[in-house]
mmCIF file of C-alpha atoms in Angstrom:
data_model
loop_
_atom_site.group_PDB
_atom_site.id
_atom_site.type_symbol
_atom_site.label_atom_id
_atom_site.label_comp_id
_atom_site.label_asym_id
_atom_site.label_seq_id
_atom_site.Cartn_x
_atom_site.Cartn_y
_atom_site.Cartn_z
ATOM 1 C CA UNK U 1 103.375 -53.904 57.106
ATOM 2 C CA UNK U 2 103.973 -50.422 58.576
ATOM 3 C CA UNK U 3 107.048 -51.678 60.467
ATOM 4 C CA UNK U 4 108.451 -53.299 57.302
ATOM 5 C CA UNK U 5 107.938 -50.169 55.242
ATOM 6 C CA UNK U 6 109.484 -48.017 57.974
ATOM 7 C CA UNK U 7 112.475 -50.328 58.144
ATOM 8 C CA UNK U 8 112.954 -50.135 54.389
ATOM 9 C CA UNK U 9 112.792 -46.351 54.480
ATOM 10 C CA UNK U 10 115.371 -46.275 57.277
ATOM 11 C CA UNK U 11 117.830 -48.422 55.356
ATOM 12 C CA UNK U 12 117.158 -46.488 52.131
ATOM 13 C CA UNK U 13 118.278 -43.276 53.806
ATOM 14 C CA UNK U 14 121.472 -44.963 54.952
ATOM 15 C CA UNK U 15 122.225 -45.791 51.326
ATOM 16 C CA UNK U 16 121.565 -42.165 50.338
ATOM 17 C CA UNK U 17 124.024 -40.944 52.976
ATOM 18 C CA UNK U 18 126.572 -43.491 51.782
ATOM 19 C CA UNK U 19 126.288 -42.145 48.219
ATOM 20 C CA UNK U 20 126.872 -38.622 49.545
ATOM 21 C CA UNK U 21 130.023 -39.815 51.318
ATOM 22 C CA UNK U 22 131.279 -41.624 48.204
ATOM 23 C CA UNK U 23 130.693 -38.514 46.082
ATOM 24 C CA UNK U 24 132.641 -36.387 48.561
ATOM 25 C CA UNK U 25 135.562 -38.855 48.730
ATOM 26 C CA UNK U 26 135.640 -39.135 44.932
ATOM 27 C CA UNK U 27 136.053 -35.413 44.299
ATOM 28 C CA UNK U 28 138.287 -34.914 47.349
ATOM 29 C CA UNK U 29 140.753 -37.390 45.863
ATOM 30 C CA UNK U 30 140.538 -35.843 42.405
ATOM 31 C CA UNK U 31 140.886 -32.286 43.740
ATOM 32 C CA UNK U 32 144.123 -33.280 45.490
ATOM 33 C CA UNK U 33 145.790 -34.289 42.238
ATOM 34 C CA UNK U 34 144.207 -32.477 39.292
ATOM 35 C CA UNK U 35 145.557 -28.976 40.137
ATOM 36 C CA UNK U 36 149.102 -30.433 40.120
ATOM 37 C CA UNK U 37 148.719 -32.484 36.953
ATOM 38 C CA UNK U 38 149.762 -29.801 34.469
ATOM 39 C CA UNK U 39 152.956 -28.976 36.381
ATOM 40 C CA UNK U 40 153.834 -32.680 36.660
ATOM 41 C CA UNK U 41 153.245 -33.271 32.957
ATOM 42 C CA UNK U 42 155.401 -30.282 32.013
ATOM 43 C CA UNK U 43 158.172 -31.594 34.245
ATOM 44 C CA UNK U 44 158.099 -34.758 32.129
ATOM 45 C CA UNK U 45 158.487 -32.734 28.939
ATOM 46 C CA UNK U 46 154.904 -32.116 27.877
ATOM 47 C CA UNK U 47 154.254 -29.176 25.565
ATOM 48 C CA UNK U 48 150.963 -27.235 25.569
ATOM 49 C CA UNK U 49 149.755 -29.269 22.587
ATOM 50 C CA UNK U 50 150.519 -32.518 24.399
ATOM 51 C CA UNK U 51 148.658 -31.236 27.454
ATOM 52 C CA UNK U 52 145.666 -30.505 25.234
ATOM 53 C CA UNK U 53 145.887 -33.963 23.704
ATOM 54 C CA UNK U 54 145.934 -35.532 27.165
ATOM 55 C CA UNK U 55 142.797 -33.606 28.127
ATOM 56 C CA UNK U 56 141.084 -34.624 24.908
ATOM 57 C CA UNK U 57 142.020 -38.275 25.494
ATOM 58 C CA UNK U 58 140.347 -38.292 28.902
ATOM 59 C CA UNK U 59 137.235 -36.476 27.665
ATOM 60 C CA UNK U 60 136.957 -38.648 24.564
ATOM 61 C CA UNK U 61 137.136 -41.907 26.497
ATOM 62 C CA UNK U 62 134.592 -40.629 29.015
ATOM 63 C CA UNK U 63 132.361 -39.742 26.068
ATOM 64 C CA UNK U 64 132.192 -43.324 24.817
ATOM 65 C CA UNK U 65 132.331 -45.249 28.088
ATOM 66 C CA UNK U 66 129.801 -43.174 30.083
ATOM 67 C CA UNK U 67 126.666 -44.664 28.462
ATOM 68 C CA UNK U 68 128.167 -48.165 28.517
ATOM 69 C CA UNK U 69 128.894 -48.012 32.247
ATOM 70 C CA UNK U 70 125.406 -46.651 32.871
ATOM 71 C CA UNK U 71 123.900 -49.484 30.851
ATOM 72 C CA UNK U 72 125.985 -52.045 32.727
ATOM 73 C CA UNK U 73 124.669 -50.666 36.012
ATOM 74 C CA UNK U 74 121.108 -51.144 34.697
ATOM 75 C CA UNK U 75 121.902 -54.753 33.821
ATOM 76 C CA UNK U 76 124.137 -55.973 36.626
ATOM 77 C CA UNK U 77 123.128 -53.524 39.351
ATOM 78 C CA UNK U 78 124.557 -50.328 40.753
ATOM 79 C CA UNK U 79 126.532 -52.127 43.467
ATOM 80 C CA UNK U 80 128.672 -54.362 41.273
ATOM 81 C CA UNK U 81 129.409 -51.618 38.745
ATOM 82 C CA UNK U 82 130.199 -49.038 41.445
ATOM 83 C CA UNK U 83 132.726 -51.412 43.000
ATOM 84 C CA UNK U 84 134.262 -52.022 39.583
ATOM 85 C CA UNK U 85 134.694 -48.351 38.671
ATOM 86 C CA UNK U 86 136.117 -47.559 42.125
ATOM 87 C CA UNK U 87 138.723 -50.283 41.666
ATOM 88 C CA UNK U 88 139.482 -48.836 38.230
ATOM 89 C CA UNK U 89 139.987 -45.374 39.759
ATOM 90 C CA UNK U 90 142.329 -46.805 42.409
ATOM 91 C CA UNK U 91 144.468 -48.407 39.682
ATOM 92 C CA UNK U 92 144.445 -45.334 37.432
ATOM 93 C CA UNK U 93 145.506 -42.865 40.118
ATOM 94 C CA UNK U 94 148.141 -45.215 41.540
ATOM 95 C CA UNK U 95 149.759 -45.460 38.101
ATOM 96 C CA UNK U 96 149.452 -41.683 37.790
ATOM 97 C CA UNK U 97 151.331 -41.227 41.070
ATOM 98 C CA UNK U 98 154.284 -43.374 39.984
ATOM 99 C CA UNK U 99 154.401 -42.025 36.411
ATOM 100 C CA UNK U 100 157.935 -41.052 35.420
ATOM 101 C CA UNK U 101 157.373 -40.710 31.673
ATOM 102 C CA UNK U 102 154.762 -39.237 29.375
ATOM 103 C CA UNK U 103 153.805 -42.709 28.173
ATOM 104 C CA UNK U 104 152.898 -43.876 31.699
ATOM 105 C CA UNK U 105 151.137 -40.571 32.345
ATOM 106 C CA UNK U 106 149.008 -41.028 29.213
ATOM 107 C CA UNK U 107 148.290 -44.627 30.224
ATOM 108 C CA UNK U 108 147.041 -43.473 33.637
ATOM 109 C CA UNK U 109 144.800 -40.800 32.111
ATOM 110 C CA UNK U 110 143.451 -43.307 29.585
ATOM 111 C CA UNK U 111 142.540 -45.738 32.397
ATOM 112 C CA UNK U 112 140.854 -42.916 34.301
ATOM 113 C CA UNK U 113 138.905 -41.959 31.179
ATOM 114 C CA UNK U 114 137.775 -45.551 30.712
ATOM 115 C CA UNK U 115 136.937 -46.446 34.305
ATOM 116 C CA UNK U 116 136.440 -43.304 36.424
ATOM 117 C CA UNK U 117 132.604 -43.195 36.500
ATOM 118 C CA UNK U 118 131.981 -43.524 40.234
ATOM 119 C CA UNK U 119 130.244 -40.143 40.566
ATOM 120 C CA UNK U 120 127.619 -40.889 37.920
ATOM 121 C CA UNK U 121 126.933 -44.443 39.181
ATOM 122 C CA UNK U 122 126.567 -43.216 42.776
ATOM 123 C CA UNK U 123 124.268 -40.413 41.568
ATOM 124 C CA UNK U 124 122.105 -42.929 39.716
ATOM 125 C CA UNK U 125 121.907 -45.204 42.744
ATOM 126 C CA UNK U 126 120.856 -42.247 44.875
ATOM 127 C CA UNK U 127 118.104 -41.451 42.342
ATOM 128 C CA UNK U 128 116.829 -45.032 42.716
ATOM 129 C CA UNK U 129 116.301 -44.601 46.438
ATOM 130 C CA UNK U 130 114.631 -41.187 46.730
ATOM 131 C CA UNK U 131 111.038 -40.328 45.767
ATOM 132 C CA UNK U 132 110.621 -38.479 42.485
ATOM 133 C CA UNK U 133 109.160 -35.418 44.204
ATOM 134 C CA UNK U 134 112.267 -35.032 46.410
ATOM 135 C CA UNK U 135 114.840 -35.933 43.746
ATOM 136 C CA UNK U 136 115.937 -32.376 42.783
ATOM 137 C CA UNK U 137 116.597 -31.523 46.433
ATOM 138 C CA UNK U 138 118.603 -34.695 47.069
ATOM 139 C CA UNK U 139 120.571 -34.411 43.841
ATOM 140 C CA UNK U 140 121.347 -30.810 44.803
ATOM 141 C CA UNK U 141 122.618 -31.967 48.193
ATOM 142 C CA UNK U 142 124.694 -34.660 46.500
ATOM 143 C CA UNK U 143 126.300 -32.093 44.191
ATOM 144 C CA UNK U 144 126.852 -29.700 47.105
ATOM 145 C CA UNK U 145 128.555 -32.276 49.320
ATOM 146 C CA UNK U 146 130.689 -33.463 46.399
ATOM 147 C CA UNK U 147 131.621 -29.891 45.424
ATOM 148 C CA UNK U 148 132.540 -29.041 49.021
ATOM 149 C CA UNK U 149 135.607 -31.244 48.599
ATOM 150 C CA UNK U 150 136.972 -28.716 46.099
ATOM 151 C CA UNK U 151 137.172 -26.167 48.909
ATOM 152 C CA UNK U 152 139.573 -28.461 50.784
ATOM 153 C CA UNK U 153 141.398 -30.534 48.169
ATOM 154 C CA UNK U 154 143.208 -27.921 46.026
ATOM 155 C CA UNK U 155 144.478 -26.024 49.061
ATOM 156 C CA UNK U 156 145.685 -29.203 50.758
ATOM 157 C CA UNK U 157 147.256 -30.489 47.547
ATOM 158 C CA UNK U 158 149.007 -27.188 46.896
ATOM 159 C CA UNK U 159 150.342 -27.097 50.463
ATOM 160 C CA UNK U 160 151.693 -30.649 50.264
ATOM 161 C CA UNK U 161 153.228 -30.027 46.846
ATOM 162 C CA UNK U 162 154.989 -26.864 48.018
ATOM 163 C CA UNK U 163 156.283 -28.172 51.365
ATOM 164 C CA UNK U 164 157.371 -31.735 50.526
ATOM 165 C CA UNK U 165 159.943 -33.098 48.116
ATOM 166 C CA UNK U 166 157.656 -35.652 46.472
ATOM 167 C CA UNK U 167 154.433 -33.682 46.646
ATOM 168 C CA UNK U 168 152.838 -35.092 43.494
ATOM 169 C CA UNK U 169 153.395 -38.699 44.631
ATOM 170 C CA UNK U 170 152.056 -37.950 48.127
ATOM 171 C CA UNK U 171 148.937 -36.268 46.720
ATOM 172 C CA UNK U 172 148.414 -39.165 44.313
ATOM 173 C CA UNK U 173 148.557 -41.681 47.151
ATOM 174 C CA UNK U 174 146.144 -39.482 49.106
ATOM 175 C CA UNK U 175 143.814 -39.661 46.111
ATOM 176 C CA UNK U 176 144.187 -43.454 46.039
ATOM 177 C CA UNK U 177 143.404 -43.602 49.770
ATOM 178 C CA UNK U 178 140.176 -41.661 49.217
ATOM 179 C CA UNK U 179 139.024 -44.151 46.584
ATOM 180 C CA UNK U 180 139.984 -47.117 48.791
ATOM 181 C CA UNK U 181 137.805 -45.764 51.611
ATOM 182 C CA UNK U 182 134.981 -45.165 49.109
ATOM 183 C CA UNK U 183 135.360 -48.751 47.840
ATOM 184 C CA UNK U 184 134.951 -50.300 51.288
ATOM 185 C CA UNK U 185 132.039 -47.995 52.035
ATOM 186 C CA UNK U 186 130.314 -49.129 48.832
ATOM 187 C CA UNK U 187 131.151 -52.744 49.648
ATOM 188 C CA UNK U 188 129.190 -52.472 52.910
ATOM 189 C CA UNK U 189 126.020 -50.943 51.385
ATOM 190 C CA UNK U 190 124.087 -54.240 50.780
ATOM 191 C CA UNK U 191 124.500 -55.115 54.453
ATOM 192 C CA UNK U 192 122.178 -52.197 55.275
ATOM 193 C CA UNK U 193 119.298 -53.463 53.122
ATOM 194 C CA UNK U 194 117.281 -56.201 54.864
ATOM 195 C CA UNK U 195 116.679 -59.391 52.904
ATOM 196 C CA UNK U 196 119.029 -58.469 50.071
ATOM 197 C CA UNK U 197 120.720 -61.620 48.706
ATOM 198 C CA UNK U 198 124.081 -61.251 46.945
ATOM 199 C CA UNK U 199 123.905 -60.791 43.183
ATOM 200 C CA UNK U 200 120.404 -59.267 43.100
ATOM 201 C CA UNK U 201 120.085 -55.727 41.813
ATOM 202 C CA UNK U 202 119.182 -53.047 44.330
ATOM 203 C CA UNK U 203 116.549 -50.500 43.316
ATOM 204 C CA UNK U 204 113.987 -48.398 45.027
ATOM 205 C CA UNK U 205 110.974 -48.689 42.737
ATOM 206 C CA UNK U 206 108.086 -46.950 44.495
ATOM 207 C CA UNK U 207 107.161 -46.647 48.138
ATOM 208 C CA UNK U 208 106.369 -50.020 49.663
ATOM 209 C CA UNK U 209 107.774 -52.121 46.817
ATOM 210 C CA UNK U 210 110.663 -54.527 47.243
ATOM 211 C CA UNK U 211 114.246 -53.537 46.635
ATOM 212 C CA UNK U 212 114.801 -56.542 44.380
ATOM 213 C CA UNK U 213 114.192 -57.447 40.776
ATOM 214 C CA UNK U 214 114.738 -61.250 40.644
ATOM 215 C CA UNK U 215 113.032 -61.688 37.273
ATOM 216 C CA UNK U 216 115.472 -59.445 35.426
ATOM 217 C CA UNK U 217 117.440 -61.353 32.792
ATOM 218 C CA UNK U 218 120.649 -59.551 31.801
ATOM 219 C CA UNK U 219 121.677 -59.519 28.137
ATOM 220 C CA UNK U 220 125.035 -57.994 27.279
ATOM 221 C CA UNK U 221 125.650 -58.081 23.539
ATOM 222 C CA UNK U 222 127.669 -55.047 22.332
ATOM 223 C CA UNK U 223 125.425 -54.365 19.314
ATOM 224 C CA UNK U 224 122.292 -54.730 21.443
ATOM 225 C CA UNK U 225 123.701 -52.243 23.950
ATOM 226 C CA UNK U 226 124.524 -49.740 21.219
ATOM 227 C CA UNK U 227 121.061 -50.069 19.668
ATOM 228 C CA UNK U 228 119.392 -49.526 23.031
ATOM 229 C CA UNK U 229 121.570 -46.496 23.824
ATOM 230 C CA UNK U 230 120.792 -45.034 20.389
ATOM 231 C CA UNK U 231 117.092 -45.617 21.004
ATOM 232 C CA UNK U 232 117.243 -43.955 24.424
ATOM 233 C CA UNK U 233 119.158 -40.928 23.159
ATOM 234 C CA UNK U 234 117.247 -40.144 19.998
ATOM 235 C CA UNK U 235 113.702 -41.189 20.887
ATOM 236 C CA UNK U 236 113.421 -40.248 24.580
ATOM 237 C CA UNK U 237 115.852 -37.444 25.433
ATOM 238 C CA UNK U 238 117.095 -35.654 22.268
ATOM 239 C CA UNK U 239 115.863 -32.278 23.528
ATOM 240 C CA UNK U 240 117.434 -32.716 26.957
ATOM 241 C CA UNK U 241 120.783 -33.795 25.499
ATOM 242 C CA UNK U 242 120.870 -30.886 23.050
ATOM 243 C CA UNK U 243 120.146 -28.409 25.845
ATOM 244 C CA UNK U 244 122.660 -30.120 28.146
ATOM 245 C CA UNK U 245 125.349 -29.788 25.482
ATOM 246 C CA UNK U 246 124.591 -26.108 24.830
ATOM 247 C CA UNK U 247 124.745 -25.220 28.525
ATOM 248 C CA UNK U 248 127.758 -27.436 29.204
ATOM 249 C CA UNK U 249 129.608 -25.980 26.236
ATOM 250 C CA UNK U 250 128.821 -22.462 27.478
ATOM 251 C CA UNK U 251 130.150 -23.171 30.976
ATOM 252 C CA UNK U 252 133.290 -25.044 29.874
ATOM 253 C CA UNK U 253 134.052 -22.464 27.188
ATOM 254 C CA UNK U 254 133.942 -19.788 29.886
ATOM 255 C CA UNK U 255 135.962 -21.724 32.477
ATOM 256 C CA UNK U 256 138.633 -23.163 30.153
ATOM 257 C CA UNK U 257 140.910 -20.117 30.447
ATOM 258 C CA UNK U 258 139.859 -19.182 33.970
ATOM 259 C CA UNK U 259 143.372 -18.642 35.398
ATOM 260 C CA UNK U 260 144.635 -17.011 32.207
ATOM 261 C CA UNK U 261 141.665 -14.633 32.224
ATOM 262 C CA UNK U 262 142.384 -13.549 35.816
ATOM 263 C CA UNK U 263 146.058 -12.988 35.072
ATOM 264 C CA UNK U 264 145.453 -10.962 31.903
ATOM 265 C CA UNK U 265 142.505 -8.921 33.178
ATOM 266 C CA UNK U 266 143.516 -8.289 36.798
ATOM 267 C CA UNK U 267 147.277 -9.113 36.832
ATOM 268 C CA UNK U 268 146.574 -11.713 39.500
ATOM 269 C CA UNK U 269 149.147 -13.983 41.141
ATOM 270 C CA UNK U 270 148.858 -17.786 41.413
ATOM 271 C CA UNK U 271 148.049 -17.410 45.115
ATOM 272 C CA UNK U 272 145.218 -15.001 44.341
ATOM 273 C CA UNK U 273 143.940 -17.425 41.680
ATOM 274 C CA UNK U 274 143.854 -20.134 44.345
ATOM 275 C CA UNK U 275 141.754 -17.947 46.612
ATOM 276 C CA UNK U 276 139.342 -17.249 43.742
ATOM 277 C CA UNK U 277 139.010 -20.976 42.991
ATOM 278 C CA UNK U 278 138.370 -21.771 46.660
ATOM 279 C CA UNK U 279 135.712 -19.066 46.751
ATOM 280 C CA UNK U 280 134.185 -20.583 43.633
ATOM 281 C CA UNK U 281 134.054 -24.003 45.296
ATOM 282 C CA UNK U 282 132.399 -22.561 48.398
ATOM 283 C CA UNK U 283 129.804 -20.659 46.363
ATOM 284 C CA UNK U 284 129.078 -23.771 44.282
ATOM 285 C CA UNK U 285 128.561 -25.897 47.388
ATOM 286 C CA UNK U 286 126.156 -23.399 48.968
ATOM 287 C CA UNK U 287 124.309 -22.961 45.668
ATOM 288 C CA UNK U 288 123.816 -26.708 45.314
ATOM 289 C CA UNK U 289 122.233 -26.878 48.763
ATOM 290 C CA UNK U 290 119.531 -24.350 47.856
ATOM 291 C CA UNK U 291 118.570 -25.863 44.484
ATOM 292 C CA UNK U 292 115.666 -27.752 46.016
ATOM 293 C CA UNK U 293 114.229 -24.590 47.537
ATOM 294 C CA UNK U 294 114.590 -22.649 44.287
ATOM 295 C CA UNK U 295 112.881 -25.469 42.375
ATOM 296 C CA UNK U 296 110.077 -25.599 44.947
ATOM 297 C CA UNK U 297 109.586 -21.839 44.666
ATOM 298 C CA UNK U 298 108.810 -22.354 40.965
ATOM 299 C CA UNK U 299 106.373 -25.162 41.757
ATOM 300 C CA UNK U 300 108.753 -27.892 40.581
ATOM 301 C CA UNK U 301 110.827 -28.372 37.476
ATOM 302 C CA UNK U 302 109.231 -26.113 34.850
ATOM 303 C CA UNK U 303 110.035 -24.457 31.558
ATOM 304 C CA UNK U 304 109.902 -21.058 33.264
ATOM 305 C CA UNK U 305 112.487 -22.149 35.828
ATOM 306 C CA UNK U 306 114.932 -23.439 33.214
ATOM 307 C CA UNK U 307 114.564 -20.403 30.940
ATOM 308 C CA UNK U 308 115.155 -18.056 33.872
ATOM 309 C CA UNK U 309 118.242 -20.006 34.975
ATOM 310 C CA UNK U 310 119.683 -19.999 31.437
ATOM 311 C CA UNK U 311 119.173 -16.230 31.145
ATOM 312 C CA UNK U 312 120.649 -15.661 34.621
ATOM 313 C CA UNK U 313 123.672 -17.729 33.613
ATOM 314 C CA UNK U 314 124.163 -15.637 30.463
ATOM 315 C CA UNK U 315 123.865 -12.420 32.489
ATOM 316 C CA UNK U 316 126.381 -13.638 35.098
ATOM 317 C CA UNK U 317 128.880 -14.754 32.448
ATOM 318 C CA UNK U 318 128.602 -11.351 30.802
ATOM 319 C CA UNK U 319 129.149 -9.654 34.169
ATOM 320 C CA UNK U 320 132.274 -11.710 34.874
ATOM 321 C CA UNK U 321 133.642 -11.172 31.362
ATOM 322 C CA UNK U 322 133.352 -7.370 31.526
ATOM 323 C CA UNK U 323 133.964 -6.995 35.296
ATOM 324 C CA UNK U 324 136.036 -3.845 35.931
ATOM 325 C CA UNK U 325 137.765 -5.385 38.956
ATOM 326 C CA UNK U 326 138.162 -8.641 40.858
ATOM 327 C CA UNK U 327 135.484 -7.760 43.441
ATOM 328 C CA UNK U 328 132.788 -7.464 40.756
ATOM 329 C CA UNK U 329 134.086 -10.682 39.209
ATOM 330 C CA UNK U 330 133.616 -12.577 42.482
ATOM 331 C CA UNK U 331 130.142 -11.101 43.028
ATOM 332 C CA UNK U 332 129.091 -12.254 39.543
ATOM 333 C CA UNK U 333 130.192 -15.779 40.441
ATOM 334 C CA UNK U 334 127.250 -16.070 42.865
ATOM 335 C CA UNK U 335 124.395 -15.974 40.281
ATOM 336 C CA UNK U 336 126.502 -18.063 37.897
ATOM 337 C CA UNK U 337 126.972 -20.834 40.472
ATOM 338 C CA UNK U 338 123.316 -20.712 41.552
ATOM 339 C CA UNK U 339 121.917 -20.870 38.015
ATOM 340 C CA UNK U 340 124.356 -23.607 37.004
ATOM 341 C CA UNK U 341 123.516 -25.753 40.051
ATOM 342 C CA UNK U 342 119.743 -25.404 39.631
ATOM 343 C CA UNK U 343 119.971 -26.066 35.908
ATOM 344 C CA UNK U 344 122.189 -29.139 36.273
ATOM 345 C CA UNK U 345 120.033 -30.761 38.958
ATOM 346 C CA UNK U 346 116.746 -30.217 37.116
ATOM 347 C CA UNK U 347 118.099 -31.528 33.801
ATOM 348 C CA UNK U 348 119.269 -34.652 35.641
ATOM 349 C CA UNK U 349 115.811 -34.978 37.198
ATOM 350 C CA UNK U 350 114.165 -34.668 33.751
ATOM 351 C CA UNK U 351 116.505 -37.313 32.313
ATOM 352 C CA UNK U 352 115.680 -39.764 35.100
ATOM 353 C CA UNK U 353 111.940 -39.166 34.755
ATOM 354 C CA UNK U 354 111.981 -39.821 30.997
ATOM 355 C CA UNK U 355 113.096 -43.435 31.369
ATOM 356 C CA UNK U 356 112.052 -46.465 33.346
ATOM 357 C CA UNK U 357 113.942 -47.681 36.418
ATOM 358 C CA UNK U 358 115.922 -50.067 34.206
ATOM 359 C CA UNK U 359 117.115 -47.187 32.004
ATOM 360 C CA UNK U 360 118.225 -44.650 34.605
ATOM 361 C CA UNK U 361 121.881 -45.627 34.451
ATOM 362 C CA UNK U 362 121.925 -45.440 30.667
ATOM 363 C CA UNK U 363 120.078 -42.102 30.703
ATOM 364 C CA UNK U 364 122.589 -40.501 33.044
ATOM 365 C CA UNK U 365 125.473 -42.207 31.251
ATOM 366 C CA UNK U 366 124.410 -40.638 27.963
ATOM 367 C CA UNK U 367 124.160 -37.274 29.705
ATOM 368 C CA UNK U 368 127.664 -37.692 31.101
ATOM 369 C CA UNK U 369 128.952 -38.492 27.619
ATOM 370 C CA UNK U 370 127.346 -35.342 26.222
ATOM 371 C CA UNK U 371 129.204 -33.342 28.862
ATOM 372 C CA UNK U 372 132.409 -35.264 28.100
ATOM 373 C CA UNK U 373 132.057 -34.269 24.451
ATOM 374 C CA UNK U 374 131.666 -30.640 25.524
ATOM 375 C CA UNK U 375 134.761 -30.991 27.728
ATOM 376 C CA UNK U 376 136.649 -32.396 24.762
ATOM 377 C CA UNK U 377 135.844 -29.652 22.227
ATOM 378 C CA UNK U 378 135.218 -26.488 24.286
ATOM 379 C CA UNK U 379 138.822 -25.941 25.497
ATOM 380 C CA UNK U 380 140.077 -26.068 21.912
ATOM 381 C CA UNK U 381 137.544 -23.465 20.798
ATOM 382 C CA UNK U 382 138.363 -21.302 23.824
ATOM 383 C CA UNK U 383 142.037 -21.365 22.902
ATOM 384 C CA UNK U 384 141.353 -20.406 19.284
ATOM 385 C CA UNK U 385 139.007 -17.584 20.313
ATOM 386 C CA UNK U 386 141.530 -16.247 22.823
ATOM 387 C CA UNK U 387 144.429 -16.405 20.376
ATOM 388 C CA UNK U 388 142.654 -14.711 17.472
ATOM 389 C CA UNK U 389 139.961 -12.639 19.181
ATOM 390 C CA UNK U 390 141.360 -11.669 22.576
ATOM 391 C CA UNK U 391 140.765 -12.738 26.165
ATOM 392 C CA UNK U 392 137.140 -11.517 26.211
ATOM 393 C CA UNK U 393 135.957 -13.620 23.262
ATOM 394 C CA UNK U 394 135.387 -16.944 25.112
ATOM 395 C CA UNK U 395 133.169 -15.130 27.636
ATOM 396 C CA UNK U 396 131.189 -13.414 24.885
ATOM 397 C CA UNK U 397 130.739 -16.728 23.050
ATOM 398 C CA UNK U 398 129.603 -18.455 26.257
ATOM 399 C CA UNK U 399 126.915 -15.803 26.745
ATOM 400 C CA UNK U 400 125.679 -16.538 23.223
ATOM 401 C CA UNK U 401 125.581 -20.297 23.905
ATOM 402 C CA UNK U 402 123.573 -19.788 27.104
ATOM 403 C CA UNK U 403 121.054 -17.630 25.254
ATOM 404 C CA UNK U 404 120.770 -20.281 22.517
ATOM 405 C CA UNK U 405 120.028 -22.833 25.262
ATOM 406 C CA UNK U 406 117.260 -20.607 26.650
ATOM 407 C CA UNK U 407 115.639 -20.516 23.182
ATOM 408 C CA UNK U 408 115.911 -24.305 22.908
ATOM 409 C CA UNK U 409 114.211 -24.679 26.297
ATOM 410 C CA UNK U 410 111.395 -22.341 25.302
ATOM 411 C CA UNK U 411 110.804 -23.990 21.911
ATOM 412 C CA UNK U 412 111.993 -27.604 22.050
ATOM 413 C CA UNK U 413 111.955 -28.979 25.609
ATOM 414 C CA UNK U 414 109.222 -31.502 26.330
ATOM 415 C CA UNK U 415 108.035 -31.688 29.948
ATOM 416 C CA UNK U 416 106.123 -34.617 31.437
ATOM 417 C CA UNK U 417 103.715 -32.270 33.252
ATOM 418 C CA UNK U 418 102.734 -30.671 29.932
ATOM 419 C CA UNK U 419 102.245 -34.067 28.306
ATOM 420 C CA UNK U 420 99.816 -35.049 31.084
ATOM 421 C CA UNK U 421 97.793 -31.861 30.603
ATOM 422 C CA UNK U 422 97.449 -32.591 26.884
ATOM 423 C CA UNK U 423 96.153 -36.069 27.664
#
């Protein structure tokens, strides 16, 4: 029995490492191409309004397909769905690379919005395989390793775009190559789990239990899926989703005009903006690695921890908004990245804990859709605030949103540890 359990633990950790690698490859591919997307679209004749519409299209499709993909992973297993979304990403970014008209470009972004959910599925699969007590630390490591790709990708993509004639196509094919490698890595995962027959879902339930659920009977009726997602959202996690939206809206509102803010406040050059973004990626990666230690210092995920992180985020956003020079701006990025990483990981942990093992994918899918909705509406509001109120207004509004989130945490958030004490 001890040998069997030890063997299962060994193979479980291999799966965890594979999810880390897939997360890194996913964002490495995306970071190669996304910084060049605006320039490519403008070369095809896109106006600023068309660029905004393209961003809204991607965010809107992610909003509606995130919960569905999560639910499908609960029904048919993480493995099958992860392979499917990776294939979808390969197709979407290949079409993006060969796009020579706005119509094809919109088609590629629509396919990416519909099918590019590999990060969330891999994150859910990782959550299946790690103990609940260690989940914040492992999710933090997953985010850190994924974010580390943004230190490499934009610089590499910018170099290729500036030194080669067909830079956008080359970067797109590099993105496709990253997803192909991730696909074959995901394809090999079941081979590492002993006794896993094809077609059976892979879960880590609790220590010592089997990794299989042979009695599960999948039912995939669209109305049944919608009813279940509605039930999950509004009966189990309404407080978490409201807080997630408030914090996500605050962060995206602040970051929407990041380059424009630097240029107007500090008269920065594009090269300097690139250095700032690379520094931001490095700080984010380091911050994600220490989330587990910060959470442990507070005795686990607690209301006090989340309120403190929300207030720290508001303070950091205020510091960056009113920074007198670029050096102060960069220093303020450190508490912003730390608070954001800790907050994001612990909200994900709370979402997973609220549902059963068969609802984890749907839980995280709903959370991804909430963030997609924030990504769809926040840039528009940031543009309006900048145009009519000045470059400082988005930062001021983001501080207000973060403070609203801290009040929601203090008054509305329900924690499992508090429920047990009441019982």
